[in-house]
Amino acid sequence: MIDGFIVAWLVMSLGATYAAWKYRQLMEQMGDPAQPAKALVIVPMKGQTPHTRAFLQSLLSQDHPDYRVVIAVESLADPAVAAADFATRGRPVGVKVVEAGLSADCGQKVWNLTRALDEIDAVDHLVVMADADVILPRTWLSNLNWAVIDQGQDIVTGYRLIVPASESLAARMLTSINLSFALVPRITGLTAAWGGTMAMRRETLEKLEIRRYWRNALSDDLQLTAAARDKGILVHTNRRTLLVTPWGGDISAFWSFGVRQFRIFRMNNPFLFLGLVAFQLLPILGWGSLIVGLASGSALALMTAPVMAFLALYRQRLRWRVVREACAGIWNVDERQPFFDAFGRPIWWPAFLALGLSGMFGHTINWAGITYRCRGARVTGLKR
């Protein structure tokens, strides 16, 4: 059994190293739109963070020539409204803030997005939904235009690249955990949409009948993924939409964020969730088996150990080349983080596994000050 775990971990390491190498190549996956489409960007917002103004500034500084923004909030008294008002001063981009009101039977984010759908006009050829916790490169919207309009991709999504916004252990752990699967291969047809970026033609959005899928839903992106699957619409990942997401919370925020993500994933797609937990277990079992094998003088372990060490170091180098490229001109990379990423595995690997195992249980989700009770993917009650 020990040898079996070693072989399985070696195969997984080879695959992960190839994926990191391939991801770096695919970072060139972008282009200039031949015919820029009129675009609408929908952003659900709640409250302010230390990076809200940086997000708004990056959103309103896109090089795309023709777009407008709709910001959906639950109340016009929300601090996000003041931040939006400040950010839009002197900018030519049209920004409209809509008040969605309080959700009664679905996630507040889903409710805000549903209200924002009313703002779509017949002239909006490209519809994009974005989260407000990222910082966007100037070419973000143009690249989405190129992928959807010029390349004819149905739905284009991306993923978050968490970077530490503080020196807390929690921020460092979450950064390493996120990076461990942010660069895994995304296979068209199996890819899940990520709410931080979801772009499509207006006609594609209409085919999705997304209002029906969002009814009583907590997750906007996983339900959009389900709608796309049912309608035979493909979700594509564009590597240039690996978006910088500063995070600087404490251990409590780390635990709350991680458990919420895993529980939502389990409730929407339990089979893929179990696969993710297995993905977390294998490195721990693999390295543990390698150590036991070395201690017992296993020939396989002796031959495998230097290969595994080389792959780990090479994979680390490839991943951080991607991080530095994604952060260029947006965020200063903390050069101590790669060291923690490499040598802090005894800390963040068990934490990652603990989050996954905790996500296997419970039917309540705490999110942005609201506690949701869920049955499967559906909200059955909420408490503010």
XYZ file of C-alpha atoms in Angstrom:
384
model
C 0.000 0.000 0.000
C 2.870 2.362 0.815
C 4.343 1.871 -2.655
C 0.902 2.436 -4.195
C 0.549 5.825 -2.509
C 4.074 6.784 -3.595
C 3.314 5.921 -7.229
C -0.032 7.733 -7.138
C 1.610 10.836 -5.671
C 4.386 10.716 -8.260
C 1.825 10.577 -11.078
C -0.109 13.460 -9.529
C 3.100 15.495 -9.115
C 4.009 14.966 -12.756
C 0.532 16.065 -13.794
C 0.591 19.123 -11.527
C 4.028 20.138 -12.826
C 2.899 19.805 -16.424
C -0.239 21.827 -15.622
C 1.860 24.649 -14.131
C 4.139 24.636 -17.190
C 1.173 24.606 -19.564
C -0.630 27.357 -17.624
C 2.345 29.636 -18.086
C 2.156 29.077 -21.864
C -1.584 29.720 -21.904
C -1.094 33.089 -20.192
C -0.571 34.334 -23.750
C -4.198 33.416 -24.482
C -5.473 36.885 -25.255
C -6.061 39.225 -28.158
C -7.366 42.602 -29.214
C -11.027 42.582 -30.260
C -11.499 43.270 -33.958
C -14.892 44.846 -33.291
C -15.330 45.997 -29.697
C -18.862 45.216 -28.576
C -20.991 47.412 -26.374
C -20.541 45.852 -22.955
C -22.436 45.896 -19.683
C -20.581 44.996 -16.495
C -22.754 43.966 -13.538
C -21.194 44.120 -10.073
C -23.024 43.038 -6.901
C -21.558 44.890 -3.927
C -21.945 45.027 -0.188
C -19.919 47.237 2.132
C -16.355 48.433 1.702
C -13.012 46.736 2.184
C -9.540 48.321 2.160
C -9.381 47.401 -1.540
C -12.842 48.477 -2.731
C -11.598 51.747 -4.191
C -8.725 49.973 -5.955
C -11.260 47.608 -7.517
C -13.520 50.445 -8.668
C -10.593 52.390 -10.033
C -9.425 49.363 -12.019
C -12.960 48.684 -13.269
C -13.442 52.249 -14.464
C -10.017 52.391 -16.152
C -10.507 49.580 -18.668
C -9.108 50.107 -22.157
C -12.341 48.831 -23.710
C -13.874 51.756 -25.624
C -17.593 51.147 -25.014
C -18.920 49.872 -21.704
C -21.084 50.850 -18.801
C -21.377 49.537 -15.249
C -24.348 48.592 -13.092
C -23.642 48.218 -9.383
C -26.318 46.327 -7.462
C -26.612 46.861 -3.703
C -29.218 45.801 -1.166
C -29.627 49.383 0.082
C -28.611 52.838 -1.069
C -27.313 53.368 2.474
C -24.639 50.727 1.832
C -21.081 52.145 2.119
C -20.376 50.722 -1.340
C -22.560 53.473 -2.815
C -20.358 56.221 -1.374
C -17.269 54.432 -2.674
C -18.826 54.194 -6.138
C -19.800 57.866 -6.115
C -16.247 58.856 -5.209
C -14.655 56.566 -7.816
C -16.831 57.792 -10.695
C -16.024 61.482 -10.337
C -14.541 62.809 -13.542
C -14.691 59.461 -15.355
C -16.462 59.010 -18.685
C -17.718 55.491 -17.911
C -21.447 55.378 -17.215
C -22.206 53.931 -13.775
C -25.654 53.223 -12.392
C -26.358 52.040 -8.849
C -29.524 49.993 -8.384
C -31.150 49.127 -5.078
C -32.196 45.475 -4.938
C -33.656 45.438 -1.432
C -33.277 42.595 1.044
C -33.423 39.032 -0.204
C -36.135 36.870 1.315
C -35.485 33.371 -0.021
C -32.097 33.371 -1.802
C -28.549 34.625 -1.367
C -28.237 38.401 -1.183
C -25.653 38.354 -3.957
C -28.004 36.332 -6.169
C -30.833 38.751 -5.365
C -28.669 41.748 -6.300
C -27.663 40.127 -9.585
C -31.261 39.234 -10.409
C -32.311 42.852 -9.926
C -29.417 44.029 -12.111
C -30.627 41.855 -14.998
C -33.467 44.358 -15.450
C -30.877 46.920 -16.574
C -29.782 44.970 -19.666
C -30.663 46.741 -22.927
C -30.988 45.375 -26.442
C -27.810 47.266 -27.402
C -25.716 45.392 -24.816
C -23.981 42.695 -26.849
C -21.553 41.562 -24.136
C -22.746 40.985 -20.564
C -20.150 40.516 -17.819
C -20.659 39.756 -14.139
C -17.799 40.552 -11.776
C -17.001 40.424 -8.067
C -15.763 43.467 -6.191
C -12.921 41.827 -4.236
C -10.454 41.702 -7.148
C -8.168 44.218 -8.852
C -8.495 44.143 -12.629
C -5.834 44.598 -15.297
C -6.676 47.307 -17.855
C -7.080 44.689 -20.602
C -9.586 42.538 -18.672
C -12.729 43.624 -20.521
C -11.105 43.791 -23.959
C -9.770 40.288 -23.500
C -13.235 39.023 -22.581
C -14.622 40.760 -25.665
C -12.000 39.008 -27.807
C -12.759 35.574 -26.301
C -16.566 35.827 -26.472
C -17.189 37.938 -29.580
C -14.123 37.295 -31.761
C -13.401 33.686 -30.720
C -17.064 32.717 -30.348
C -16.747 31.139 -26.895
C -20.104 30.710 -25.150
C -19.235 31.678 -21.572
C -15.789 32.817 -20.447
C -14.714 32.654 -16.831
C -11.507 32.771 -14.797
C -10.408 32.375 -11.208
C -9.093 34.293 -8.221
C -5.408 34.635 -7.381
C -5.337 35.358 -3.657
C -2.357 37.412 -2.509
C -1.552 38.280 1.121
C -2.635 41.791 2.065
C -1.177 41.366 5.561
C 1.544 39.337 7.242
C -0.931 37.190 9.157
C -0.530 33.426 9.146
C -4.110 33.147 7.903
C -3.353 35.291 4.826
C -0.263 33.255 4.028
C -2.107 29.945 4.421
C -5.020 31.032 2.250
C -2.635 32.279 -0.442
C -0.831 28.920 -0.576
C -4.059 26.920 -0.483
C -5.579 28.975 -3.280
C -2.482 28.696 -5.455
C -2.412 24.917 -5.048
C -5.544 24.564 -7.191
C -5.829 27.934 -8.970
C -3.534 26.645 -11.729
C -4.995 23.173 -12.186
C -6.203 22.418 -15.728
C -9.685 23.626 -16.629
C -11.320 21.342 -19.177
C -13.967 22.908 -21.401
C -17.222 21.100 -20.727
C -16.218 20.291 -17.138
C -15.233 23.792 -16.051
C -17.323 25.541 -13.406
C -18.016 29.244 -13.815
C -16.495 31.547 -11.213
C -18.526 34.552 -10.099
C -15.515 36.870 -10.185
C -15.738 36.870 -13.994
C -18.561 35.459 -16.097
C -18.824 36.903 -19.625
C -21.194 35.986 -22.444
C -23.292 37.399 -25.256
C -26.670 38.782 -24.241
C -28.327 36.080 -26.340
C -26.439 33.373 -24.433
C -27.630 34.788 -21.122
C -31.206 34.726 -22.388
C -30.861 31.047 -23.365
C -29.697 30.187 -19.864
C -33.013 31.229 -18.273
C -30.864 32.148 -15.318
C -33.677 33.678 -13.254
C -35.195 30.211 -12.922
C -31.909 28.690 -11.761
C -31.259 31.529 -9.332
C -34.633 31.127 -7.643
C -33.936 30.143 -3.987
C -30.221 29.747 -4.844
C -27.282 30.717 -2.666
C -24.548 30.356 -5.300
C -24.718 32.500 -8.420
C -21.855 30.887 -10.334
C -22.499 27.203 -9.593
C -26.141 27.604 -10.551
C -25.114 29.385 -13.728
C -22.818 26.410 -14.370
C -25.790 24.058 -13.884
C -27.877 26.119 -16.295
C -25.124 26.017 -18.916
C -24.795 22.246 -18.536
C -28.545 21.729 -18.941
C -28.662 23.975 -22.029
C -25.581 22.484 -23.682
C -23.661 25.754 -23.389
C -19.888 25.502 -22.844
C -17.957 27.308 -20.121
C -14.405 28.245 -21.140
C -11.557 29.393 -18.920
C -9.300 32.198 -20.087
C -5.969 32.186 -18.271
C -5.718 35.963 -18.520
C -8.643 36.206 -16.113
C -6.569 34.952 -13.187
C -7.409 37.996 -11.088
C -5.475 39.411 -8.162
C -7.530 39.156 -4.962
C -5.909 40.774 -1.889
C -6.844 39.075 1.381
C -5.629 39.963 4.859
C -7.998 38.390 7.381
C -7.321 36.537 10.625
C -7.742 32.856 11.494
C -11.461 33.284 12.182
C -12.037 34.878 8.759
C -9.860 32.198 7.144
C -11.954 29.419 8.672
C -15.264 31.094 7.863
C -14.273 31.740 4.230
C -12.916 28.235 3.675
C -15.813 26.348 5.246
C -18.316 28.489 3.337
C -16.613 27.783 0.015
C -16.457 24.039 0.619
C -20.028 23.765 1.907
C -21.450 25.694 -1.022
C -19.473 23.495 -3.396
C -20.672 20.316 -1.694
C -24.304 21.408 -1.711
C -24.192 22.244 -5.424
C -21.983 19.408 -6.692
C -21.358 16.653 -4.100
C -19.498 14.319 -6.475
C -16.923 16.906 -7.519
C -16.638 17.928 -3.869
C -15.615 14.389 -2.893
C -13.068 14.442 -5.698
C -11.654 17.684 -4.291
C -11.310 16.158 -0.806
C -9.468 13.193 -2.354
C -7.241 15.702 -4.163
C -6.389 17.207 -0.758
C -5.667 13.842 0.840
C -3.323 12.446 -1.780
C -0.362 14.829 -1.216
C -0.439 14.152 2.531
C -0.648 10.397 2.000
C 1.986 10.554 -0.743
C 4.600 12.477 1.234
C 3.819 10.460 4.362
C 4.281 7.220 2.463
C 7.525 8.517 0.977
C 8.897 9.308 4.439
C 7.850 5.893 5.778
C 9.372 4.242 2.705
C 12.677 6.057 3.164
C 12.762 5.100 6.836
C 12.205 1.440 5.944
C 14.764 1.441 3.135
C 12.262 1.021 0.286
C 14.019 0.989 -3.076
C 11.045 2.744 -4.701
C 11.134 5.507 -2.098
C 14.889 5.966 -2.505
C 14.508 6.324 -6.273
C 11.424 8.528 -6.064
C 12.521 11.001 -3.384
C 14.954 13.062 -5.509
C 12.467 13.122 -8.404
C 9.700 14.359 -6.101
C 11.956 17.027 -4.605
C 12.949 18.268 -8.066
C 9.328 18.340 -9.269
C 8.212 20.252 -6.177
C 10.900 22.915 -6.622
C 10.370 23.224 -10.382
C 6.592 23.396 -9.957
C 7.057 26.098 -7.324
C 9.167 28.138 -9.731
C 6.633 27.794 -12.553
C 3.690 28.763 -10.355
C 5.343 31.871 -9.034
C 6.290 32.981 -12.522
C 2.550 32.945 -13.257
C 1.823 34.842 -10.040
C 4.386 37.536 -10.814
C 3.049 37.958 -14.342
C -0.555 38.190 -13.137
C 0.420 40.750 -10.485
C 2.611 42.899 -12.761
C 1.557 46.528 -12.491
C -1.265 45.613 -10.097
C 0.200 44.266 -6.875
C 3.681 43.954 -5.398
C 4.403 40.281 -4.791
C 5.589 39.506 -1.255
C 8.771 37.555 -1.992
C 8.560 35.817 1.396
C 5.353 34.092 0.346
C 7.016 31.610 -2.059
C 9.217 30.472 0.848
C 6.144 29.860 3.015
C 4.391 28.199 0.100
C 7.281 25.723 -0.280
C 8.273 25.059 3.302
C 5.040 25.808 5.133
C 3.288 22.717 3.780
C 3.214 21.027 7.213
C 1.041 23.994 8.271
C -1.196 24.782 5.321
C -1.761 21.272 3.962
C -3.463 20.027 7.168
C -5.403 23.315 7.363
C -6.576 22.815 3.771
C -7.683 19.260 4.552
C -9.449 20.383 7.749
C -11.459 22.934 5.749
C -12.440 20.283 3.219
C -13.518 17.814 5.893
C -15.482 20.511 7.728
C -17.246 21.332 4.496
C -18.609 17.777 4.424
C -20.967 18.542 7.295
C -23.564 21.159 8.105
C -26.315 22.912 6.189
C -25.859 26.509 7.348
C -23.737 29.113 5.606
C -22.572 32.365 7.193
C -21.965 34.937 4.487
C -21.652 38.727 4.752
C -23.559 38.940 8.028
C -26.388 36.599 6.980
C -26.894 33.001 8.117
C -28.504 30.825 5.441
C -30.114 27.442 5.990
C -29.887 25.283 2.893
C -31.176 22.022 1.550
C -28.932 21.034 -1.288
C -28.378 24.060 -3.520
C -31.512 25.830 -2.279
C -32.019 28.330 0.537
C -34.764 27.258 2.932
C -34.400 30.129 5.379
C -32.149 32.999 6.391
C -31.450 35.143 9.422
C -29.886 38.594 9.556
